[in-house]
Amino acid sequence: MPRLFAAALFAAAALCAASGVRAQERLDLSTLDTVGELTYVLGFDAAKNVQQDSASFAYFTYDTFASGFQDGAAGDSSRLAYMYGYEIGSRVGSDTTLSMSPDLFLASFREGLAFPASQLDDAQKRSVMNQVQDMLFMNVLRERAQDEPEAQQKLAQIEAGAREADSLLTAAAQRPGAEVRASGLVVIPGTEGTGPEATMTDRVLVRYTGTLADGTEFDASGEEPAQFALRGVVPGFGEGVSGMKAGGTRTLVIPPSLAYGLQGTNGGPIGPNKALTFEVELVEIVAPTPAPGLE
């Protein structure tokens, strides 16, 4: 977000909070589809970006910003706050691929100003983003499949992968002690381990083996444990290792949307829309490296 734009929105946030926005109730996300959840994520995060910027404008009002936003979404055609609201509204209103609701975006923005944390955690946000990307990809693929044999073949592979993934995840969910996360990840606990729990901000040493639904091994750590930043691996792996303790083991059954998605690893061992199984042992949570001069 450009600094001038973020600065203007920050002032809107301050004035909005002062006029009673903090009294509003949370949005009900249970009625939203995937596009609605995306709209919520974008609106809420936009407000948080505003609040993180320290600049402000003295005569910038939220109501004027909101007016510009709604006109921009409607395509109508000058005040500073109005211009920034109009710019965002134009982007949302001109979206014909996902049909995001301008009203929902603005309500999510207001919630972001009024509440400190989103109703969706990082893993849920990533899942929403992946689902939307997959939705857009499928829209294009289905259109191409009307005329192109290559696209028809790809579509058939994706549909077969979906059936295979559903079967694998359903079976995993029925195993003793299995936990089905809101994201769709299935976690089957093994050894508890000891010490602090790993978090998504940690680097970890792990031993692991990854297999496809038919048992084919596509990756493994080998004799020596592998070191990862949990934010740098596929979302399902990071979410599944988060919460483990050193010496602990888990089986992670990861849906395609939290792995390599509809396209898989192009030219690699993981085909389109594949669910993955990982047997994981957390060896160690790696201590952060001190900054130079702070050892």
PDB file of C-alpha atoms in Angstrom:
ATOM      1  CA  MET A   1       0.000   0.000   0.000  1.00  0.00           C
ATOM      2  CA  PRO A   2       1.514   3.397  -0.948  1.00  0.00           C
ATOM      3  CA  ARG A   3       2.432   5.451   2.113  1.00  0.00           C
ATOM      4  CA  LEU A   4       0.219   8.410   1.136  1.00  0.00           C
ATOM      5  CA  PHE A   5      -2.735   6.094   0.738  1.00  0.00           C
ATOM      6  CA  ALA A   6      -2.031   4.278   4.019  1.00  0.00           C
ATOM      7  CA  ALA A   7      -1.579   7.577   5.847  1.00  0.00           C
ATOM      8  CA  ALA A   8      -4.941   8.844   4.712  1.00  0.00           C
ATOM      9  CA  LEU A   9      -6.650   5.654   5.779  1.00  0.00           C
ATOM     10  CA  PHE A  10      -4.979   5.812   9.189  1.00  0.00           C
ATOM     11  CA  ALA A  11      -6.666   9.116   9.917  1.00  0.00           C
ATOM     12  CA  ALA A  12      -9.971   7.640   8.836  1.00  0.00           C
ATOM     13  CA  ALA A  13      -9.417   4.802  11.295  1.00  0.00           C
ATOM     14  CA  ALA A  14      -8.819   7.157  14.213  1.00  0.00           C
ATOM     15  CA  LEU A  15     -11.892   9.259  13.525  1.00  0.00           C
ATOM     16  CA  CYS A  16     -14.010   6.210  12.859  1.00  0.00           C
ATOM     17  CA  ALA A  17     -13.073   4.702  16.222  1.00  0.00           C
ATOM     18  CA  ALA A  18     -13.815   7.995  17.964  1.00  0.00           C
ATOM     19  CA  SER A  19     -17.324   8.080  16.506  1.00  0.00           C
ATOM     20  CA  GLY A  20     -18.389   4.743  17.963  1.00  0.00           C
ATOM     21  CA  VAL A  21     -17.172   2.060  15.570  1.00  0.00           C
ATOM     22  CA  ARG A  22     -15.787   0.069  18.505  1.00  0.00           C
ATOM     23  CA  ALA A  23     -19.342  -0.558  19.681  1.00  0.00           C
ATOM     24  CA  GLN A  24     -20.230  -2.565  16.584  1.00  0.00           C
ATOM     25  CA  GLU A  25     -20.785  -6.316  16.710  1.00  0.00           C
ATOM     26  CA  ARG A  26     -18.639  -8.859  14.952  1.00  0.00           C
ATOM     27  CA  LEU A  27     -19.723  -9.991  11.500  1.00  0.00           C
ATOM     28  CA  ASP A  28     -21.280 -13.443  11.243  1.00  0.00           C
ATOM     29  CA  LEU A  29     -18.866 -15.383   9.047  1.00  0.00           C
ATOM     30  CA  SER A  30     -20.846 -18.622   9.192  1.00  0.00           C
ATOM     31  CA  THR A  31     -23.056 -17.503   6.302  1.00  0.00           C
ATOM     32  CA  LEU A  32     -20.193 -16.535   3.976  1.00  0.00           C
ATOM     33  CA  ASP A  33     -18.992 -18.543   1.005  1.00  0.00           C
ATOM     34  CA  THR A  34     -15.330 -18.622  -0.022  1.00  0.00           C
ATOM     35  CA  VAL A  35     -15.523 -15.319  -1.908  1.00  0.00           C
ATOM     36  CA  GLY A  36     -17.243 -13.751   1.089  1.00  0.00           C
ATOM     37  CA  GLU A  37     -14.462 -14.987   3.359  1.00  0.00           C
ATOM     38  CA  LEU A  38     -11.898 -13.517   0.973  1.00  0.00           C
ATOM     39  CA  THR A  39     -13.732 -10.185   1.047  1.00  0.00           C
ATOM     40  CA  TYR A  40     -13.656 -10.278   4.855  1.00  0.00           C
ATOM     41  CA  VAL A  41      -9.918 -11.037   4.896  1.00  0.00           C
ATOM     42  CA  LEU A  42      -9.114  -8.210   2.476  1.00  0.00           C
ATOM     43  CA  GLY A  43     -11.301  -5.657   4.253  1.00  0.00           C
ATOM     44  CA  PHE A  44     -10.102  -6.527   7.758  1.00  0.00           C
ATOM     45  CA  ASP A  45      -6.444  -6.615   6.749  1.00  0.00           C
ATOM     46  CA  ALA A  46      -6.784  -3.275   4.941  1.00  0.00           C
ATOM     47  CA  ALA A  47      -7.898  -1.723   8.225  1.00  0.00           C
ATOM     48  CA  LYS A  48      -4.982  -3.302  10.072  1.00  0.00           C
ATOM     49  CA  ASN A  49      -2.560  -1.892   7.505  1.00  0.00           C
ATOM     50  CA  VAL A  50      -4.101   1.509   8.150  1.00  0.00           C
ATOM     51  CA  GLN A  51      -3.599   1.230  11.903  1.00  0.00           C
ATOM     52  CA  GLN A  52       0.044   0.236  11.531  1.00  0.00           C
ATOM     53  CA  ASP A  53       0.940   3.484   9.766  1.00  0.00           C
ATOM     54  CA  SER A  54       1.820   6.344  12.116  1.00  0.00           C
ATOM     55  CA  ALA A  55       0.948   9.216   9.762  1.00  0.00           C
ATOM     56  CA  SER A  56      -2.420  10.968   9.731  1.00  0.00           C
ATOM     57  CA  PHE A  57      -4.383  13.824   8.171  1.00  0.00           C
ATOM     58  CA  ALA A  58      -6.231  16.233  10.471  1.00  0.00           C
ATOM     59  CA  TYR A  59      -9.355  16.714   8.335  1.00  0.00           C
ATOM     60  CA  PHE A  60      -9.926  13.202   7.052  1.00  0.00           C
ATOM     61  CA  THR A  61     -13.264  11.633   8.009  1.00  0.00           C
ATOM     62  CA  TYR A  62     -14.348   8.018   7.788  1.00  0.00           C
ATOM     63  CA  ASP A  63     -17.825   8.950   6.552  1.00  0.00           C
ATOM     64  CA  THR A  64     -16.334  10.771   3.579  1.00  0.00           C
ATOM     65  CA  PHE A  65     -14.031   7.828   2.900  1.00  0.00           C
ATOM     66  CA  ALA A  66     -16.997   5.424   3.013  1.00  0.00           C
ATOM     67  CA  SER A  67     -19.007   7.648   0.670  1.00  0.00           C
ATOM     68  CA  GLY A  68     -16.199   7.623  -1.863  1.00  0.00           C
ATOM     69  CA  PHE A  69     -15.842   3.869  -1.502  1.00  0.00           C
ATOM     70  CA  GLN A  70     -19.515   3.230  -2.237  1.00  0.00           C
ATOM     71  CA  ASP A  71     -19.534   5.587  -5.220  1.00  0.00           C
ATOM     72  CA  GLY A  72     -16.391   3.970  -6.560  1.00  0.00           C
ATOM     73  CA  ALA A  73     -17.951   0.520  -6.234  1.00  0.00           C
ATOM     74  CA  ALA A  74     -21.049   1.752  -8.069  1.00  0.00           C
ATOM     75  CA  GLY A  75     -18.955   3.356 -10.809  1.00  0.00           C
ATOM     76  CA  ASP A  76     -20.006   6.958  -9.981  1.00  0.00           C
ATOM     77  CA  SER A  77     -17.622   9.859 -10.408  1.00  0.00           C
ATOM     78  CA  SER A  78     -12.780  16.514  -4.386  1.00  0.00           C
ATOM     79  CA  ARG A  79     -12.198  15.686  -1.279  1.00  0.00           C
ATOM     80  CA  LEU A  80      -9.073  13.766  -0.161  1.00  0.00           C
ATOM     81  CA  ALA A  81     -10.836  11.054   1.846  1.00  0.00           C
ATOM     82  CA  TYR A  82     -13.429  10.693  -0.910  1.00  0.00           C
ATOM     83  CA  MET A  83     -10.728  10.132  -3.519  1.00  0.00           C
ATOM     84  CA  TYR A  84      -9.065   7.350  -1.527  1.00  0.00           C
ATOM     85  CA  GLY A  85     -12.385   5.687  -0.797  1.00  0.00           C
ATOM     86  CA  TYR A  86     -13.321   5.980  -4.454  1.00  0.00           C
ATOM     87  CA  GLU A  87     -10.046   4.333  -5.496  1.00  0.00           C
ATOM     88  CA  ILE A  88     -10.601   1.256  -3.316  1.00  0.00           C
ATOM     89  CA  GLY A  89     -14.283   1.073  -4.203  1.00  0.00           C
ATOM     90  CA  SER A  90     -13.481   1.148  -7.905  1.00  0.00           C
ATOM     91  CA  ARG A  91     -11.223  -1.874  -7.507  1.00  0.00           C
ATOM     92  CA  VAL A  92     -13.858  -3.877  -5.657  1.00  0.00           C
ATOM     93  CA  GLY A  93     -16.748  -2.734  -7.828  1.00  0.00           C
ATOM     94  CA  SER A  94     -14.954  -3.489 -11.092  1.00  0.00           C
ATOM     95  CA  ASP A  95     -14.257  -7.088 -10.068  1.00  0.00           C
ATOM     96  CA  THR A  96     -16.435  -9.297 -12.268  1.00  0.00           C
ATOM     97  CA  THR A  97     -14.499 -12.532 -11.711  1.00  0.00           C
ATOM     98  CA  LEU A  98     -15.213 -13.001  -8.005  1.00  0.00           C
ATOM     99  CA  SER A  99     -18.183 -10.647  -7.503  1.00  0.00           C
ATOM    100  CA  MET A 100     -17.028  -9.371  -4.125  1.00  0.00           C
ATOM    101  CA  SER A 101     -19.586  -7.418  -2.133  1.00  0.00           C
ATOM    102  CA  PRO A 102     -18.597  -3.761  -1.577  1.00  0.00           C
ATOM    103  CA  ASP A 103     -20.866  -3.626   1.490  1.00  0.00           C
ATOM    104  CA  LEU A 104     -19.170  -6.672   3.011  1.00  0.00           C
ATOM    105  CA  PHE A 105     -15.720  -5.237   2.286  1.00  0.00           C
ATOM    106  CA  LEU A 106     -16.614  -1.977   4.020  1.00  0.00           C
ATOM    107  CA  ALA A 107     -18.173  -3.805   6.990  1.00  0.00           C
ATOM    108  CA  SER A 108     -15.028  -5.936   7.282  1.00  0.00           C
ATOM    109  CA  PHE A 109     -12.905  -2.786   7.138  1.00  0.00           C
ATOM    110  CA  ARG A 110     -14.954  -1.297   9.985  1.00  0.00           C
ATOM    111  CA  GLU A 111     -14.521  -4.493  12.013  1.00  0.00           C
ATOM    112  CA  GLY A 112     -10.783  -4.280  11.452  1.00  0.00           C
ATOM    113  CA  LEU A 113     -10.805  -0.789  12.946  1.00  0.00           C
ATOM    114  CA  ALA A 114     -12.893  -1.853  15.916  1.00  0.00           C
ATOM    115  CA  PHE A 115     -11.327  -5.171  16.932  1.00  0.00           C
ATOM    116  CA  PRO A 116      -7.692  -6.157  17.513  1.00  0.00           C
ATOM    117  CA  ALA A 117      -7.739  -9.569  15.820  1.00  0.00           C
ATOM    118  CA  SER A 118      -9.428 -11.184  12.853  1.00  0.00           C
ATOM    119  CA  GLN A 119     -11.946 -13.964  13.332  1.00  0.00           C
ATOM    120  CA  LEU A 120      -9.813 -16.065  10.964  1.00  0.00           C
ATOM    121  CA  ASP A 121      -6.343 -17.200  12.000  1.00  0.00           C
ATOM    122  CA  ASP A 122      -3.368 -17.306   9.640  1.00  0.00           C
ATOM    123  CA  ALA A 123      -3.978 -20.908   8.600  1.00  0.00           C
ATOM    124  CA  GLN A 124      -7.627 -20.177   7.797  1.00  0.00           C
ATOM    125  CA  LYS A 125      -6.638 -17.102   5.795  1.00  0.00           C
ATOM    126  CA  ARG A 126      -4.156 -19.119   3.754  1.00  0.00           C
ATOM    127  CA  SER A 127      -6.813 -21.742   3.149  1.00  0.00           C
ATOM    128  CA  VAL A 128      -9.236 -19.084   1.881  1.00  0.00           C
ATOM    129  CA  MET A 129      -6.592 -17.614  -0.429  1.00  0.00           C
ATOM    130  CA  ASN A 130      -5.733 -21.047  -1.807  1.00  0.00           C
ATOM    131  CA  GLN A 131      -9.392 -21.888  -2.386  1.00  0.00           C
ATOM    132  CA  VAL A 132      -9.952 -18.637  -4.261  1.00  0.00           C
ATOM    133  CA  GLN A 133      -6.877 -19.196  -6.416  1.00  0.00           C
ATOM    134  CA  ASP A 134      -8.152 -22.685  -7.193  1.00  0.00           C
ATOM    135  CA  MET A 135     -11.595 -21.295  -8.024  1.00  0.00           C
ATOM    136  CA  LEU A 136     -10.155 -18.828 -10.516  1.00  0.00           C
ATOM    137  CA  PHE A 137      -7.920 -21.498 -12.042  1.00  0.00           C
ATOM    138  CA  MET A 138     -10.873 -23.875 -12.462  1.00  0.00           C
ATOM    139  CA  ASN A 139     -12.994 -21.183 -14.106  1.00  0.00           C
ATOM    140  CA  VAL A 140     -10.311 -20.668 -16.738  1.00  0.00           C
ATOM    141  CA  LEU A 141      -9.639 -24.393 -17.144  1.00  0.00           C
ATOM    142  CA  ARG A 142     -13.303 -25.292 -17.670  1.00  0.00           C
ATOM    143  CA  GLU A 143     -13.605 -22.617 -20.329  1.00  0.00           C
ATOM    144  CA  ARG A 144     -10.508 -23.886 -22.118  1.00  0.00           C
ATOM    145  CA  ALA A 145     -11.650 -27.512 -21.813  1.00  0.00           C
ATOM    146  CA  GLN A 146     -14.551 -26.799 -24.159  1.00  0.00           C
ATOM    147  CA  ASP A 147     -12.084 -26.700 -27.066  1.00  0.00           C
ATOM    148  CA  GLU A 148      -8.640 -27.887 -25.923  1.00  0.00           C
ATOM    149  CA  PRO A 149      -7.793 -31.601 -25.386  1.00  0.00           C
ATOM    150  CA  GLU A 150      -4.892 -30.704 -23.086  1.00  0.00           C
ATOM    151  CA  ALA A 151      -7.223 -28.748 -20.801  1.00  0.00           C
ATOM    152  CA  GLN A 152      -9.727 -31.619 -20.881  1.00  0.00           C
ATOM    153  CA  GLN A 153      -6.999 -34.012 -19.716  1.00  0.00           C
ATOM    154  CA  LYS A 154      -5.949 -31.637 -16.935  1.00  0.00           C
ATOM    155  CA  LEU A 155      -9.552 -31.287 -15.795  1.00  0.00           C
ATOM    156  CA  ALA A 156      -9.953 -35.070 -15.676  1.00  0.00           C
ATOM    157  CA  GLN A 157      -6.786 -35.369 -13.554  1.00  0.00           C
ATOM    158  CA  ILE A 158      -8.030 -32.730 -11.137  1.00  0.00           C
ATOM    159  CA  GLU A 159     -11.411 -34.413 -10.745  1.00  0.00           C
ATOM    160  CA  ALA A 160      -9.740 -37.789 -10.155  1.00  0.00           C
ATOM    161  CA  GLY A 161      -7.435 -36.175  -7.598  1.00  0.00           C
ATOM    162  CA  ALA A 162     -10.434 -34.715  -5.771  1.00  0.00           C
ATOM    163  CA  ARG A 163     -12.052 -38.140  -5.444  1.00  0.00           C
ATOM    164  CA  GLU A 164      -8.796 -39.689  -4.254  1.00  0.00           C
ATOM    165  CA  ALA A 165      -8.190 -36.877  -1.746  1.00  0.00           C
ATOM    166  CA  ASP A 166     -11.716 -37.133  -0.359  1.00  0.00           C
ATOM    167  CA  SER A 167     -11.289 -40.867   0.192  1.00  0.00           C
ATOM    168  CA  LEU A 168      -7.904 -40.427   1.902  1.00  0.00           C
ATOM    169  CA  LEU A 169      -9.069 -37.610   4.180  1.00  0.00           C
ATOM    170  CA  THR A 170     -12.287 -39.417   5.121  1.00  0.00           C
ATOM    171  CA  ALA A 171     -10.366 -42.543   6.103  1.00  0.00           C
ATOM    172  CA  ALA A 172      -7.797 -40.520   8.058  1.00  0.00           C
ATOM    173  CA  ALA A 173     -10.520 -38.700   9.997  1.00  0.00           C
ATOM    174  CA  GLN A 174     -11.825 -42.052  11.246  1.00  0.00           C
ATOM    175  CA  ARG A 175      -8.503 -43.152  12.737  1.00  0.00           C
ATOM    176  CA  PRO A 176      -8.295 -43.218  16.564  1.00  0.00           C
ATOM    177  CA  GLY A 177      -7.563 -39.808  18.048  1.00  0.00           C
ATOM    178  CA  ALA A 178      -7.742 -38.018  14.697  1.00  0.00           C
ATOM    179  CA  GLU A 179      -8.399 -34.275  14.816  1.00  0.00           C
ATOM    180  CA  VAL A 180      -9.981 -32.593  11.811  1.00  0.00           C
ATOM    181  CA  ARG A 181      -8.973 -28.930  11.784  1.00  0.00           C
ATOM    182  CA  ALA A 182     -11.163 -26.112  10.473  1.00  0.00           C
ATOM    183  CA  SER A 183      -8.748 -25.762   7.550  1.00  0.00           C
ATOM    184  CA  GLY A 184      -9.377 -29.379   6.506  1.00  0.00           C
ATOM    185  CA  LEU A 185      -6.057 -30.699   7.829  1.00  0.00           C
ATOM    186  CA  VAL A 186      -6.271 -34.067   9.613  1.00  0.00           C
ATOM    187  CA  VAL A 187      -3.825 -34.505  12.516  1.00  0.00           C
ATOM    188  CA  ILE A 188      -3.299 -37.961  14.022  1.00  0.00           C
ATOM    189  CA  PRO A 189      -1.299 -37.714  17.254  1.00  0.00           C
ATOM    190  CA  GLY A 190       1.587 -40.025  18.115  1.00  0.00           C
ATOM    191  CA  THR A 191       4.195 -39.357  20.788  1.00  0.00           C
ATOM    192  CA  GLU A 192       3.556 -36.248  22.901  1.00  0.00           C
ATOM    193  CA  GLY A 193       7.128 -34.970  23.239  1.00  0.00           C
ATOM    194  CA  THR A 194       8.431 -32.571  25.875  1.00  0.00           C
ATOM    195  CA  GLY A 195       9.188 -28.881  26.277  1.00  0.00           C
ATOM    196  CA  PRO A 196       7.651 -25.847  24.580  1.00  0.00           C
ATOM    197  CA  GLU A 197       5.368 -26.115  21.568  1.00  0.00           C
ATOM    198  CA  ALA A 198       6.535 -25.053  18.129  1.00  0.00           C
ATOM    199  CA  THR A 199       4.812 -22.007  16.662  1.00  0.00           C
ATOM    200  CA  MET A 200       4.445 -20.747  13.106  1.00  0.00           C
ATOM    201  CA  THR A 201       7.245 -18.237  13.706  1.00  0.00           C
ATOM    202  CA  ASP A 202       9.787 -20.956  14.583  1.00  0.00           C
ATOM    203  CA  ARG A 203      12.469 -22.767  12.656  1.00  0.00           C
ATOM    204  CA  VAL A 204      12.455 -26.486  13.394  1.00  0.00           C
ATOM    205  CA  LEU A 205      14.474 -29.651  12.828  1.00  0.00           C
ATOM    206  CA  VAL A 206      12.219 -32.494  11.703  1.00  0.00           C
ATOM    207  CA  ARG A 207      12.398 -36.025  10.388  1.00  0.00           C
ATOM    208  CA  TYR A 208       9.638 -36.736   7.940  1.00  0.00           C
ATOM    209  CA  THR A 209       8.401 -38.985   5.178  1.00  0.00           C
ATOM    210  CA  GLY A 210       5.851 -37.809   2.622  1.00  0.00           C
ATOM    211  CA  THR A 211       3.637 -40.203   0.676  1.00  0.00           C
ATOM    212  CA  LEU A 212       0.832 -40.010  -1.871  1.00  0.00           C
ATOM    213  CA  ALA A 213      -2.535 -41.712  -1.434  1.00  0.00           C
ATOM    214  CA  ASP A 214      -1.260 -44.883  -3.115  1.00  0.00           C
ATOM    215  CA  GLY A 215       1.696 -45.097  -0.716  1.00  0.00           C
ATOM    216  CA  THR A 216       4.301 -43.753  -3.138  1.00  0.00           C
ATOM    217  CA  GLU A 217       7.024 -41.903  -1.238  1.00  0.00           C
ATOM    218  CA  PHE A 218       7.710 -38.532  -2.862  1.00  0.00           C
ATOM    219  CA  ASP A 219       9.984 -36.935  -0.260  1.00  0.00           C
ATOM    220  CA  ALA A 220      11.826 -37.712   2.978  1.00  0.00           C
ATOM    221  CA  SER A 221      14.340 -36.048   5.257  1.00  0.00           C
ATOM    222  CA  GLY A 222      16.840 -38.903   5.002  1.00  0.00           C
ATOM    223  CA  GLU A 223      19.374 -39.797   7.680  1.00  0.00           C
ATOM    224  CA  GLU A 224      19.769 -36.244   8.953  1.00  0.00           C
ATOM    225  CA  PRO A 225      16.775 -34.147  10.059  1.00  0.00           C
ATOM    226  CA  ALA A 226      15.775 -31.274   7.818  1.00  0.00           C
ATOM    227  CA  GLN A 227      15.547 -27.677   9.023  1.00  0.00           C
ATOM    228  CA  PHE A 228      12.578 -25.531   8.000  1.00  0.00           C
ATOM    229  CA  ALA A 229      10.977 -22.223   8.824  1.00  0.00           C
ATOM    230  CA  LEU A 230       7.361 -23.237   9.390  1.00  0.00           C
ATOM    231  CA  ARG A 231       6.159 -20.202   7.449  1.00  0.00           C
ATOM    232  CA  GLY A 232       8.222 -21.371   4.476  1.00  0.00           C
ATOM    233  CA  VAL A 233       6.636 -24.788   3.892  1.00  0.00           C
ATOM    234  CA  VAL A 234       3.264 -25.787   2.459  1.00  0.00           C
ATOM    235  CA  PRO A 235       0.495 -24.464   4.741  1.00  0.00           C
ATOM    236  CA  GLY A 236      -0.720 -27.869   5.923  1.00  0.00           C
ATOM    237  CA  PHE A 237       2.756 -28.959   6.995  1.00  0.00           C
ATOM    238  CA  GLY A 238       3.382 -25.733   8.887  1.00  0.00           C
ATOM    239  CA  GLU A 239      -0.001 -25.880  10.601  1.00  0.00           C
ATOM    240  CA  GLY A 240       0.486 -29.541  11.515  1.00  0.00           C
ATOM    241  CA  VAL A 241       3.955 -29.154  13.020  1.00  0.00           C
ATOM    242  CA  SER A 242       2.892 -26.036  14.913  1.00  0.00           C
ATOM    243  CA  GLY A 243       1.942 -27.174  18.412  1.00  0.00           C
ATOM    244  CA  MET A 244       4.333 -30.139  18.462  1.00  0.00           C
ATOM    245  CA  LYS A 245       6.989 -30.594  21.165  1.00  0.00           C
ATOM    246  CA  ALA A 246      10.531 -31.903  20.764  1.00  0.00           C
ATOM    247  CA  GLY A 247      10.482 -35.682  20.441  1.00  0.00           C
ATOM    248  CA  GLY A 248       6.820 -35.659  19.451  1.00  0.00           C
ATOM    249  CA  THR A 249       5.393 -37.432  16.422  1.00  0.00           C
ATOM    250  CA  ARG A 250       2.309 -36.873  14.303  1.00  0.00           C
ATOM    251  CA  THR A 251       0.732 -38.064  11.103  1.00  0.00           C
ATOM    252  CA  LEU A 252      -0.488 -35.187   8.946  1.00  0.00           C
ATOM    253  CA  VAL A 253      -2.989 -35.788   6.163  1.00  0.00           C
ATOM    254  CA  ILE A 254      -3.064 -32.617   4.118  1.00  0.00           C
ATOM    255  CA  PRO A 255      -5.821 -31.670   1.653  1.00  0.00           C
ATOM    256  CA  PRO A 256      -4.723 -30.386  -1.759  1.00  0.00           C
ATOM    257  CA  SER A 257      -5.677 -26.795  -0.896  1.00  0.00           C
ATOM    258  CA  LEU A 258      -3.083 -26.823   1.926  1.00  0.00           C
ATOM    259  CA  ALA A 259      -0.452 -28.617  -0.153  1.00  0.00           C
ATOM    260  CA  TYR A 260       0.322 -28.024  -3.836  1.00  0.00           C
ATOM    261  CA  GLY A 261      -3.204 -27.232  -4.980  1.00  0.00           C
ATOM    262  CA  LEU A 262      -4.844 -28.025  -8.262  1.00  0.00           C
ATOM    263  CA  GLN A 263      -1.660 -27.868 -10.295  1.00  0.00           C
ATOM    264  CA  GLY A 264       0.637 -29.988  -8.139  1.00  0.00           C
ATOM    265  CA  THR A 265       4.372 -29.737  -8.698  1.00  0.00           C
ATOM    266  CA  ASN A 266       4.682 -29.107 -12.411  1.00  0.00           C
ATOM    267  CA  GLY A 267       6.998 -31.785 -13.744  1.00  0.00           C
ATOM    268  CA  GLY A 268       7.498 -33.119 -10.205  1.00  0.00           C
ATOM    269  CA  PRO A 269       6.223 -36.187  -8.356  1.00  0.00           C
ATOM    270  CA  ILE A 270       2.996 -34.617  -7.044  1.00  0.00           C
ATOM    271  CA  GLY A 271       0.194 -34.555  -9.574  1.00  0.00           C
ATOM    272  CA  PRO A 272      -2.815 -32.228  -9.773  1.00  0.00           C
ATOM    273  CA  ASN A 273      -5.077 -31.959  -6.720  1.00  0.00           C
ATOM    274  CA  LYS A 274      -3.246 -34.503  -4.563  1.00  0.00           C
ATOM    275  CA  ALA A 275      -3.718 -34.985  -0.832  1.00  0.00           C
ATOM    276  CA  LEU A 276      -0.476 -35.770   0.990  1.00  0.00           C
ATOM    277  CA  THR A 277       0.423 -37.790   4.083  1.00  0.00           C
ATOM    278  CA  PHE A 278       3.428 -36.899   6.239  1.00  0.00           C
ATOM    279  CA  GLU A 279       4.861 -38.909   9.108  1.00  0.00           C
ATOM    280  CA  VAL A 280       6.639 -36.258  11.181  1.00  0.00           C
ATOM    281  CA  GLU A 281       8.957 -36.239  14.193  1.00  0.00           C
ATOM    282  CA  LEU A 282       9.897 -32.882  15.686  1.00  0.00           C
ATOM    283  CA  VAL A 283      13.560 -33.199  16.653  1.00  0.00           C
ATOM    284  CA  GLU A 284      14.191 -29.681  17.889  1.00  0.00           C
ATOM    285  CA  ILE A 285      12.883 -26.132  17.895  1.00  0.00           C
ATOM    286  CA  VAL A 286      15.855 -24.143  16.590  1.00  0.00           C
ATOM    287  CA  ALA A 287      16.908 -21.218  18.760  1.00  0.00           C
ATOM    288  CA  PRO A 288      16.857 -17.855  16.944  1.00  0.00           C
ATOM    289  CA  THR A 289      20.244 -16.595  15.752  1.00  0.00           C
ATOM    290  CA  PRO A 290      21.225 -13.500  17.785  1.00  0.00           C
ATOM    291  CA  ALA A 291      21.662 -10.281  15.858  1.00  0.00           C
ATOM    292  CA  PRO A 292      25.316  -9.219  15.349  1.00  0.00           C
ATOM    293  CA  GLY A 293      26.705  -7.616  18.488  1.00  0.00           C
ATOM    294  CA  LEU A 294      24.001  -9.088  20.759  1.00  0.00           C
ATOM    295  CA  GLU A 295      25.630 -12.469  21.463  1.00  0.00           C
TER     296      GLU A 295
END
